[in-house]
Coordinates of C-alpha atoms in Angstrom, one line a residue:
Chain A
M1 CA -0.1 0.2 0.1
A2 CA 2.3 2.3 0.5
S3 CA 5.1 1.2 -2.3
K4 CA 3.2 4.1 -4.7
T5 CA 2.9 6.9 -2.3
V6 CA 6.5 7.2 -1.6
P7 CA 7.0 11.3 -1.0
Q8 CA 9.0 13.7 -3.1
I9 CA 11.6 14.3 -0.9
S10 CA 15.0 15.5 -1.2
G11 CA 16.2 11.3 0.7
K12 CA 18.7 13.0 2.8
L13 CA 17.8 10.3 5.6
T14 CA 18.4 7.3 5.3
K15 CA 17.0 4.3 6.8
K16 CA 19.5 3.8 9.1
D17 CA 18.7 7.3 10.3
L18 CA 14.8 5.9 11.2
W19 CA 16.0 3.4 13.1
R20 CA 17.3 5.5 15.3
M21 CA 15.2 7.9 15.9
A22 CA 12.8 4.4 16.4
V23 CA 15.2 3.6 19.0
R24 CA 15.7 7.1 20.9
S25 CA 11.6 7.2 20.9
F26 CA 12.4 4.5 23.5
L27 CA 13.0 7.4 25.8
L28 CA 10.5 9.3 25.3
Q29 CA 9.1 10.1 28.7
A30 CA 12.5 9.8 30.1
S31 CA 12.5 13.8 31.0
F32 CA 8.1 13.7 31.4
N33 CA 6.7 16.0 33.2
Y34 CA 3.2 18.0 33.8
E35 CA 4.2 21.5 32.1
R36 CA 5.3 20.0 28.9
M37 CA 4.6 16.6 29.6
Q38 CA 6.5 14.1 26.7
A39 CA 8.2 17.1 24.6
A40 CA 12.3 17.5 25.4
G41 CA 12.4 12.8 24.8
W42 CA 9.8 14.0 21.3
L43 CA 12.7 16.9 20.5
Y44 CA 15.3 13.9 21.9
S45 CA 13.6 11.2 18.9
L46 CA 13.6 13.7 16.4
L47 CA 17.3 14.8 16.8
P48 CA 19.1 12.2 14.8
A49 CA 16.8 13.6 11.5
L50 CA 17.2 17.2 12.5
K51 CA 21.0 17.0 12.9
K52 CA 21.1 16.2 9.4
V53 CA 18.8 18.1 7.8
K54 CA 19.2 21.3 9.0
K55 CA 22.6 22.5 7.9
S56 CA 23.0 25.8 10.0
K57 CA 23.0 26.6 13.6
E58 CA 20.2 29.6 12.9
D59 CA 18.0 26.1 10.7
L60 CA 18.7 23.8 13.4
S61 CA 18.1 26.2 16.4
S62 CA 14.8 26.8 15.5
A63 CA 13.4 23.6 14.4
M64 CA 14.6 22.5 18.4
K65 CA 12.8 25.7 19.9
R66 CA 10.0 24.2 17.5
H67 CA 9.9 21.2 18.6
M68 CA 10.7 21.9 22.9
E69 CA 6.4 22.7 22.7
F70 CA 4.0 21.0 24.2
F71 CA 3.7 17.5 22.5
N72 CA 1.9 14.2 24.3
T73 CA 0.9 11.2 22.9
H74 CA 0.8 7.2 23.4
P75 CA 4.4 6.1 24.1
F76 CA 4.0 2.7 22.0
L77 CA 2.4 5.1 18.6
V78 CA 4.9 8.3 18.3
T79 CA 6.6 6.6 15.9
P80 CA 4.7 7.3 13.1
L81 CA 4.3 11.0 14.0
I82 CA 8.3 11.0 14.4
G83 CA 8.3 9.6 10.6
I84 CA 5.4 12.0 9.2
V85 CA 7.8 15.4 10.8
A86 CA 11.1 14.1 9.3
A87 CA 9.9 13.6 6.3
M88 CA 8.4 17.2 6.4
E89 CA 11.0 18.5 8.3
E90 CA 13.5 17.2 5.8
N91 CA 11.0 18.6 3.1
N92 CA 12.0 22.3 4.6
E93 CA 7.7 22.4 5.4
D94 CA 6.1 25.8 6.2
P95 CA 6.7 25.1 10.2
N96 CA 3.0 25.9 10.5
M97 CA 1.9 23.0 8.9
I98 CA 4.6 20.9 11.0
R99 CA 3.0 22.2 14.1
S100 CA -0.7 21.8 13.1
I101 CA 0.4 18.3 12.3
K102 CA 1.9 17.1 15.4
V103 CA -0.5 18.5 17.8
A104 CA -3.5 17.3 15.1
T105 CA -1.8 14.1 15.6
M106 CA -0.7 13.3 19.1
G107 CA -4.2 12.9 20.4
P108 CA -6.4 10.6 17.7
L109 CA -3.0 9.1 18.0
G110 CA -2.8 9.3 22.0
G111 CA -6.6 7.7 22.2
I112 CA -6.1 5.1 19.7
G113 CA -3.0 3.7 22.3
D114 CA -5.1 3.7 24.9
A115 CA -7.6 1.6 23.5
I116 CA -5.9 -0.7 21.9
I117 CA -2.3 -1.2 23.7
W118 CA -3.2 -0.1 27.6
L119 CA -7.0 -1.5 27.5
T120 CA -6.9 -4.9 25.0
L121 CA -3.0 -6.2 24.5
L122 CA -1.6 -5.5 28.0
P123 CA -4.7 -6.5 29.7
I124 CA -5.1 -9.8 27.8
T125 CA -2.2 -11.0 27.0
A126 CA -1.1 -9.9 30.6
G127 CA -3.9 -11.6 32.1
I128 CA -2.9 -14.6 29.9
G129 CA 0.2 -14.6 31.5
A130 CA -1.2 -14.2 35.5
S131 CA -3.9 -17.5 34.4
L132 CA -0.4 -19.6 34.4
A133 CA 1.8 -17.6 36.3
I134 CA -1.2 -17.4 39.9
E135 CA -0.8 -21.9 39.2
G136 CA 2.7 -21.7 39.7
N137 CA 3.6 -21.7 35.4
I138 CA 7.0 -19.8 34.9
A139 CA 5.7 -19.9 31.2
G140 CA 3.0 -16.8 32.3
P141 CA 5.4 -13.7 33.0
I142 CA 7.9 -15.4 30.0
L143 CA 4.6 -15.9 27.5
F144 CA 3.3 -12.6 28.6
L145 CA 7.0 -11.0 27.6
L146 CA 7.5 -12.6 24.4
I147 CA 4.2 -12.3 22.6
F148 CA 3.5 -8.4 24.5
N149 CA 7.0 -7.1 23.2
A150 CA 6.1 -8.7 19.8
I151 CA 3.3 -6.6 19.2
H152 CA 5.4 -3.5 20.4
A153 CA 8.0 -3.7 18.3
V154 CA 5.9 -4.4 15.2
L155 CA 4.3 -1.2 16.0
R156 CA 7.2 0.4 17.2
F157 CA 9.5 -0.2 14.5
G158 CA 7.0 -0.6 11.7
G159 CA 5.4 2.6 13.1
I160 CA 8.7 4.8 11.7
F161 CA 8.8 3.5 8.6
Y162 CA 4.9 3.7 7.8
G163 CA 5.1 7.4 8.8
Y164 CA 7.6 8.1 6.6
N165 CA 7.1 6.6 3.9
T166 CA 3.7 7.3 4.0
G167 CA 4.3 11.2 5.0
V168 CA 1.1 13.3 5.2
K169 CA -1.0 11.5 3.5
A170 CA -0.8 9.3 6.7
V171 CA -2.6 12.2 9.0
K172 CA -5.7 11.5 7.0
T173 CA -5.5 8.3 6.8
L174 CA -4.9 7.8 10.7
R175 CA -8.0 10.4 11.0
T176 CA -10.4 8.1 9.1
G177 CA -9.1 5.2 10.4
T178 CA -10.1 5.9 14.1
K179 CA -12.9 5.4 14.9
A180 CA -13.6 2.2 13.4
I181 CA -9.8 0.6 14.9
S182 CA -11.1 2.6 18.8
H183 CA -14.8 0.3 18.1
A184 CA -13.1 -2.9 16.9
A185 CA -10.8 -2.8 19.8
S186 CA -13.4 -2.1 22.3
I187 CA -15.7 -5.1 21.3
V188 CA -12.4 -7.2 22.0
G189 CA -11.0 -5.1 25.1
L190 CA -14.6 -5.4 27.1
T191 CA -15.2 -9.6 26.0
V192 CA -12.2 -10.2 28.3
V193 CA -13.0 -8.2 30.9
G194 CA -16.5 -9.7 31.1
G195 CA -14.4 -12.9 30.6
L196 CA -11.5 -11.9 33.0
I197 CA -14.9 -10.7 35.8
A198 CA -15.7 -13.8 35.8
S199 CA -13.2 -15.7 36.6
Y200 CA -10.8 -13.8 38.7
I201 CA -12.6 -11.6 41.4
S202 CA -12.9 -14.1 44.5
L203 CA -15.9 -13.1 46.6
S204 CA -18.7 -15.6 47.8
T205 CA -20.8 -16.0 51.1
P206 CA -20.2 -18.5 53.7
L207 CA -23.6 -17.5 55.5
V208 CA -26.6 -20.9 56.1
V209 CA -29.5 -20.1 57.1
K210 CA -31.4 -22.1 58.7
A211 CA -35.3 -21.8 58.4
G212 CA -36.9 -25.0 61.3
Q213 CA -35.1 -28.5 60.0
A214 CA -34.2 -27.3 56.6
Q215 CA -31.1 -25.3 55.5
V216 CA -30.3 -23.4 52.6
A217 CA -26.8 -21.9 52.0
I218 CA -27.1 -18.5 50.7
Q219 CA -24.4 -19.4 48.1
T220 CA -24.3 -23.1 46.3
D221 CA -28.2 -22.9 47.0
V222 CA -29.7 -19.4 46.2
L223 CA -27.0 -17.1 44.3
D224 CA -25.4 -19.9 42.4
K225 CA -29.0 -21.1 41.2
I226 CA -30.1 -17.7 39.5
M227 CA -26.4 -16.8 38.2
P228 CA -22.7 -18.1 39.6
N229 CA -20.3 -15.2 39.8
M230 CA -23.4 -13.4 41.1
L231 CA -21.1 -11.4 43.9
P232 CA -18.1 -10.2 41.2
L233 CA -20.5 -9.3 38.9
G234 CA -22.3 -7.3 41.2
Y235 CA -19.5 -5.8 43.3
T236 CA -17.3 -4.6 40.2
F237 CA -20.5 -2.5 38.7
L238 CA -21.2 -1.6 42.8
L239 CA -17.1 0.1 41.9
Y240 CA -18.4 0.8 38.2
F241 CA -21.0 3.3 39.6
L242 CA -18.4 4.7 42.3
L243 CA -16.3 5.8 40.0
K244 CA -19.1 7.2 38.0
K245 CA -19.8 9.1 41.0
G246 CA -16.9 10.7 41.2
M247 CA -14.9 8.2 44.0
S248 CA -11.5 8.3 43.4
P249 CA -9.5 4.2 43.0
T250 CA -7.6 5.1 46.3
K251 CA -10.9 5.3 48.4
L252 CA -12.3 2.0 46.3
I253 CA -9.4 0.8 47.3
G254 CA -10.2 1.7 51.6
I255 CA -13.9 0.0 50.9
T256 CA -12.6 -3.1 49.9
I257 CA -10.2 -3.5 52.1
L258 CA -12.6 -2.2 54.9
I259 CA -15.5 -4.8 53.8
G260 CA -13.1 -7.8 53.5
I261 CA -12.1 -7.4 57.3
V262 CA -15.7 -6.3 58.4
G263 CA -17.5 -9.4 56.8
K264 CA -14.7 -11.8 57.7
F265 CA -15.2 -10.5 61.6
F266 CA -18.9 -11.3 61.2
G267 CA -19.0 -14.4 58.9
I268 CA -20.7 -12.6 56.0
L269 CA -17.3 -13.2 53.6
Chain B
M1 CA 20.0 -10.3 53.4
L2 CA 21.8 -7.4 52.5
T3 CA 22.6 -9.1 49.3
E4 CA 19.3 -10.0 48.7
A5 CA 18.4 -6.5 49.3
L6 CA 20.4 -4.7 46.9
L7 CA 19.2 -6.9 44.3
I8 CA 15.9 -6.7 44.6
A9 CA 17.1 -2.8 44.6
L10 CA 19.1 -3.3 41.4
W11 CA 15.5 -5.0 40.3
A12 CA 13.2 -2.0 41.1
G13 CA 15.3 0.6 39.8
I14 CA 15.5 -1.2 36.5
A15 CA 11.9 -1.8 36.6
G16 CA 10.5 1.6 37.9
V17 CA 12.1 2.7 34.6
D18 CA 11.1 0.5 32.5
L19 CA 7.6 1.9 33.9
F20 CA 7.5 5.1 31.5
D21 CA 11.0 4.3 29.4
V22 CA 11.3 1.5 27.0
Q23 CA 8.3 -0.1 28.8
L24 CA 9.3 -3.7 28.1
H25 CA 6.9 -3.6 30.0
I26 CA 9.3 -6.4 32.5
H27 CA 8.0 -4.2 35.3
R28 CA 4.5 -5.6 35.5
P29 CA 3.8 -7.5 39.1
V30 CA 3.8 -10.6 36.4
V31 CA 7.3 -10.9 35.9
S32 CA 8.3 -8.8 39.5
G33 CA 7.0 -11.8 41.3
L34 CA 9.3 -14.2 39.3
V35 CA 12.3 -12.1 39.5
V36 CA 11.6 -11.7 43.4
G37 CA 11.0 -14.8 43.7
A38 CA 14.2 -16.1 42.1
I39 CA 16.1 -13.6 44.3
L40 CA 14.6 -15.1 47.4
G41 CA 14.6 -18.0 46.2
D42 CA 10.8 -18.8 46.2
I43 CA 10.0 -18.6 42.1
K44 CA 6.4 -20.7 43.1
T45 CA 5.1 -17.9 46.3
G46 CA 6.7 -15.4 44.2
L47 CA 5.1 -16.5 40.2
I48 CA 1.2 -16.9 42.5
T49 CA 2.0 -13.1 44.1
G50 CA 2.6 -11.8 41.2
A51 CA 0.1 -13.0 39.0
T52 CA -2.5 -11.8 41.8
L53 CA -1.5 -8.2 42.0
E54 CA -1.2 -8.8 38.6
L55 CA -4.8 -8.6 38.0
V56 CA -5.2 -6.1 41.1
W57 CA -3.3 -3.8 39.2
M58 CA -4.9 -5.0 35.4
G59 CA -6.8 -1.7 34.6
M60 CA -4.7 0.9 36.5
V61 CA -2.7 1.5 33.5
P62 CA -1.3 5.5 32.6
L63 CA -4.3 7.3 30.5
A64 CA -3.9 10.7 29.4
G65 CA -0.9 10.7 32.4
A66 CA -3.2 10.7 35.3
Q67 CA -1.0 8.2 38.0
P68 CA -2.3 4.9 39.1
P69 CA -1.1 3.5 42.7
N70 CA 2.7 2.7 41.7
V71 CA 2.7 -1.0 40.2
V72 CA 6.9 -1.2 39.9
I73 CA 6.7 -0.7 44.4
G74 CA 3.2 -2.6 44.1
G75 CA 4.2 -5.6 42.4
I76 CA 7.6 -5.5 44.3
I77 CA 7.4 -5.1 47.8
G78 CA 3.8 -7.1 47.8
T79 CA 5.6 -10.4 46.6
V80 CA 8.4 -9.1 49.2
F81 CA 6.3 -9.4 51.8
A82 CA 4.2 -12.8 51.4
I83 CA 7.9 -14.5 50.7
L84 CA 9.5 -13.5 53.8
S85 CA 6.0 -13.5 55.9
G86 CA 4.9 -16.6 54.2
Q87 CA 1.6 -15.1 54.3
D88 CA -0.9 -15.9 51.8
P89 CA -0.5 -13.8 48.6
K90 CA -4.2 -12.4 48.7
I91 CA -2.9 -10.8 52.5
A92 CA 0.3 -8.9 50.0
V93 CA -2.4 -7.3 48.0
G94 CA -3.7 -5.5 51.2
V95 CA 0.4 -4.8 52.2
A96 CA 1.4 -3.5 48.7
V97 CA -1.2 -1.4 48.0
P98 CA -0.5 1.3 50.1
F99 CA 2.8 1.5 49.7
A100 CA 1.7 2.1 46.2
I101 CA -0.2 4.7 46.8
A102 CA 2.4 6.4 48.4
V103 CA 5.0 6.0 45.5
Q104 CA 1.7 7.5 43.6
A105 CA 1.9 10.8 45.4
L106 CA 5.9 11.0 44.8
I107 CA 6.5 10.1 41.3
T108 CA 3.3 13.2 41.4
L109 CA 5.8 15.6 42.9
L110 CA 8.9 14.2 40.8
F111 CA 7.1 15.1 37.2
T112 CA 5.8 18.9 39.2
A113 CA 9.8 19.0 39.7
F114 CA 11.1 18.4 36.4
S115 CA 8.5 21.4 34.6
P116 CA 11.5 23.8 35.8
I117 CA 14.3 21.8 34.1
M118 CA 12.1 22.4 30.9
H119 CA 13.8 25.7 30.3
K120 CA 16.6 24.5 30.7
A121 CA 16.2 23.0 27.4
D122 CA 14.8 25.9 26.1
K123 CA 17.6 27.4 26.7
Y124 CA 19.8 24.4 25.3
A125 CA 17.7 24.4 22.5
E126 CA 18.3 28.2 21.9
E127 CA 22.1 27.1 21.6
A128 CA 21.2 24.2 19.3
N129 CA 22.8 22.2 21.9
T130 CA 21.9 18.7 21.2
R131 CA 24.1 16.9 23.8
G132 CA 22.5 19.4 26.4
I133 CA 18.6 17.7 25.0
E134 CA 20.5 14.2 25.6
N135 CA 21.7 15.2 29.0
I136 CA 18.9 16.2 30.3
N137 CA 16.7 12.8 29.1
Y138 CA 19.8 10.9 30.7
L139 CA 19.4 13.1 33.9
G140 CA 15.8 11.8 33.6
I141 CA 16.6 8.4 33.7
A142 CA 18.9 8.7 36.1
I143 CA 16.6 9.8 38.7
L144 CA 14.2 7.7 38.4
F145 CA 16.0 4.6 39.0
V146 CA 18.1 5.9 41.8
M147 CA 14.7 6.7 43.4
Y148 CA 12.6 3.6 42.5
A149 CA 16.3 1.8 44.2
V150 CA 16.0 3.2 47.2
I151 CA 12.3 3.3 47.6
A152 CA 12.3 -0.6 47.4
F153 CA 16.1 -1.0 49.5
L154 CA 14.4 0.5 53.1
P155 CA 11.5 -1.6 53.5
V156 CA 12.9 -5.0 52.5
Y157 CA 16.3 -4.2 54.1
Y158 CA 15.0 -2.8 57.7
G159 CA 11.6 -3.9 57.8
A160 CA 11.4 -7.5 56.4
E161 CA 11.8 -9.1 59.6
Y162 CA 9.6 -6.9 61.2
A163 CA 6.7 -7.5 58.6
T164 CA 6.9 -11.1 59.9
N165 CA 6.4 -10.4 63.3
I166 CA 3.8 -8.6 62.8
V167 CA 2.3 -10.7 60.8
Q168 CA 3.0 -13.6 63.2
K169 CA 0.7 -11.6 65.9
M170 CA -1.8 -10.0 63.9
P171 CA -5.2 -11.0 64.6
T172 CA -6.8 -14.2 62.2
W173 CA -9.9 -11.9 61.5
L174 CA -7.8 -9.3 60.1
T175 CA -5.2 -11.5 58.0
D176 CA -8.3 -14.0 56.5
G177 CA -9.9 -10.3 56.4
L178 CA -7.6 -8.5 54.2
A179 CA -7.5 -11.9 51.8
T180 CA -11.1 -11.7 51.3
A181 CA -10.0 -8.2 50.2
G182 CA -6.8 -9.0 48.7
G183 CA -9.2 -11.6 46.4
M184 CA -11.6 -8.4 45.7
M185 CA -10.0 -5.9 44.8
P186 CA -9.3 -7.4 41.1
A187 CA -12.8 -5.7 40.9
I188 CA -11.5 -1.9 41.2
G189 CA -9.2 -2.5 38.2
F190 CA -12.2 -3.7 36.3
A191 CA -14.6 -1.5 37.3
M192 CA -11.8 1.2 36.2
L193 CA -10.9 -0.2 32.8
L194 CA -15.1 -0.1 32.0
K195 CA -15.1 3.4 33.5
I196 CA -13.4 4.3 30.4
M197 CA -14.1 1.6 27.9
L198 CA -18.2 1.0 29.0
K199 CA -20.5 2.0 26.6
K200 CA -23.9 1.1 25.9
E201 CA -23.4 -0.6 22.6
Y202 CA -20.8 -2.1 24.4
F203 CA -22.1 -3.8 27.4
A204 CA -23.5 -6.7 25.1
F205 CA -19.7 -7.9 24.9
L206 CA -18.8 -7.2 28.4
L207 CA -21.9 -9.7 28.5
V208 CA -21.0 -12.4 26.4
G209 CA -17.1 -12.7 27.8
F210 CA -19.2 -13.4 31.5
I211 CA -21.7 -15.8 30.5
V212 CA -19.0 -17.7 28.0
V213 CA -16.7 -18.2 31.0
T214 CA -19.2 -18.4 34.0
Y215 CA -21.3 -20.7 32.1
F216 CA -19.2 -22.3 30.3
K217 CA -15.6 -22.1 31.0
L218 CA -14.4 -21.3 28.2
T219 CA -10.6 -19.6 28.9
L220 CA -9.4 -16.6 29.0
V221 CA -8.0 -16.7 25.3
G222 CA -10.5 -18.4 24.0
T223 CA -12.3 -15.5 25.0
A224 CA -10.6 -13.4 23.3
I225 CA -10.6 -15.5 19.8
L226 CA -14.4 -15.0 20.6
G227 CA -14.1 -11.4 20.9
L228 CA -11.6 -11.2 18.4
A229 CA -14.6 -12.8 15.7
I230 CA -17.4 -10.3 16.5
A231 CA -15.5 -7.6 16.2
L232 CA -13.8 -8.7 12.6
Y233 CA -17.7 -9.9 12.0
D234 CA -18.5 -6.1 12.9
F235 CA -15.8 -4.5 11.3
Y236 CA -16.5 -5.5 8.0
N237 CA -20.4 -6.0 8.0
K238 CA -20.2 -1.8 8.6
K239 CA -17.5 -1.5 5.9
S240 CA -19.9 -3.2 3.8
S241 CA -22.6 -1.0 4.2
D242 CA -20.5 2.1 4.1
D243 CA -19.8 0.7 0.9
N244 CA -23.6 0.4 -0.1
T245 CA -24.5 3.4 1.3
Q246 CA -22.2 5.5 -0.4
F247 CA -22.7 4.1 -4.2
K248 CA -26.1 4.7 -3.9
K249 CA -25.3 7.8 -3.5
E250 CA -23.4 8.4 -5.7
V251 CA -25.7 6.6 -8.1
R252 CA -28.7 9.2 -7.2
T253 CA -26.2 12.2 -8.1
N254 CA -25.0 10.7 -11.3
G255 CA -28.7 10.5 -12.1
I256 CA -29.3 14.3 -10.8

């Protein structure tokens, strides 16, 4: 797809430069701070290209200043944007256009990254790893690292070539593709979260109600008859609504510890 | 104990850097559990505790720059505690979380403290001093490494034996209660995921995932593949209907 769309560029940047920038992008958040977020790390990643294509000290200085402006995106998906911007800087495009492409793209890339990496790839691979490790199987962490980083590497190193080759065109592709990709990612993600709720929360009650001769175990005779895993699902949704009401996760941790201790003390949990 | 504490500090430094940079995700509890277990000579407990902590932190990811309780220190301290005290890994969750919250506050402080350094970076940019920009980034890495190493070293070196004593003196309703709470805590992670991801149109898929595991005992991989199948169907179904509407529109404009 990209082969036909290589833009007309002076060709000063080599494959090696692109690789070097992709490797540098590992340190995107090395100097993370609340004022500019990833700005200095972004400039650090872009330096191999800037040093090569900005010959005079004035040009290099003004480009470096421009790239010290606020920047924040998903750390795994930054390389397509590095590729695009490197291609534009190489071609001496209008600085304002470079800036607006940077700003317009970092948000959607951040959103896609959150959806497909933090909310889909990580829970699925870590969940699989944990499900093995919880039985004492050493393959758990190893499998997690292998799958996770195989995809990580493809995104990071593939992304820079994709970005560079498609140049400005990539921005359009990203914009139109954003919705469909995050929609599909949400479907997979939520199916897995549903499965996780059912398998990993341990919450049940040992309560037994005595009515004359009959004994009714609340968990096995009542709750499980209606629906197994009712309590884990119910508790997750309780926390979900509390979060939506604006309660902080830290408070929820406190509440959970309290429920655990009080529940155990009175023998309801 | 000094050697073990130093090794754990070294691992905490590496893992702490990995949380924000490089991000091979060797900092996740499921991996830290294995490493800390190997250092302390109990890989099995390490793996089980790491996996338990992993589930608690599942939904706690740095979305849009907001800092969740620190997963690096939580995973390491929790595993150290479970191995040295010989308690149920679920109790370790209750011990690890307060540490993790304290470190989260410290990280917030660091990100604030690093802001003024950006003005130094502006000056380097003005002077076209590329080396200066590089050094600022290397400085950030060094600060993270040292910070995490120190934070992990202190409680491991000074607190581990104490921790064992404290737990042995704790009443059983408290330790059992902490274990129960530990078992419930993955719900917090899942609720945080849901807060961000769940929309009305997606509720059906959550239910499907829940049902296939609850009633049909499908594995997590199977559930993921099922989700992928639905997503693919939806993706291409939508695409073809999009193409159709576009086609119709074109026909109409041509007709007029």
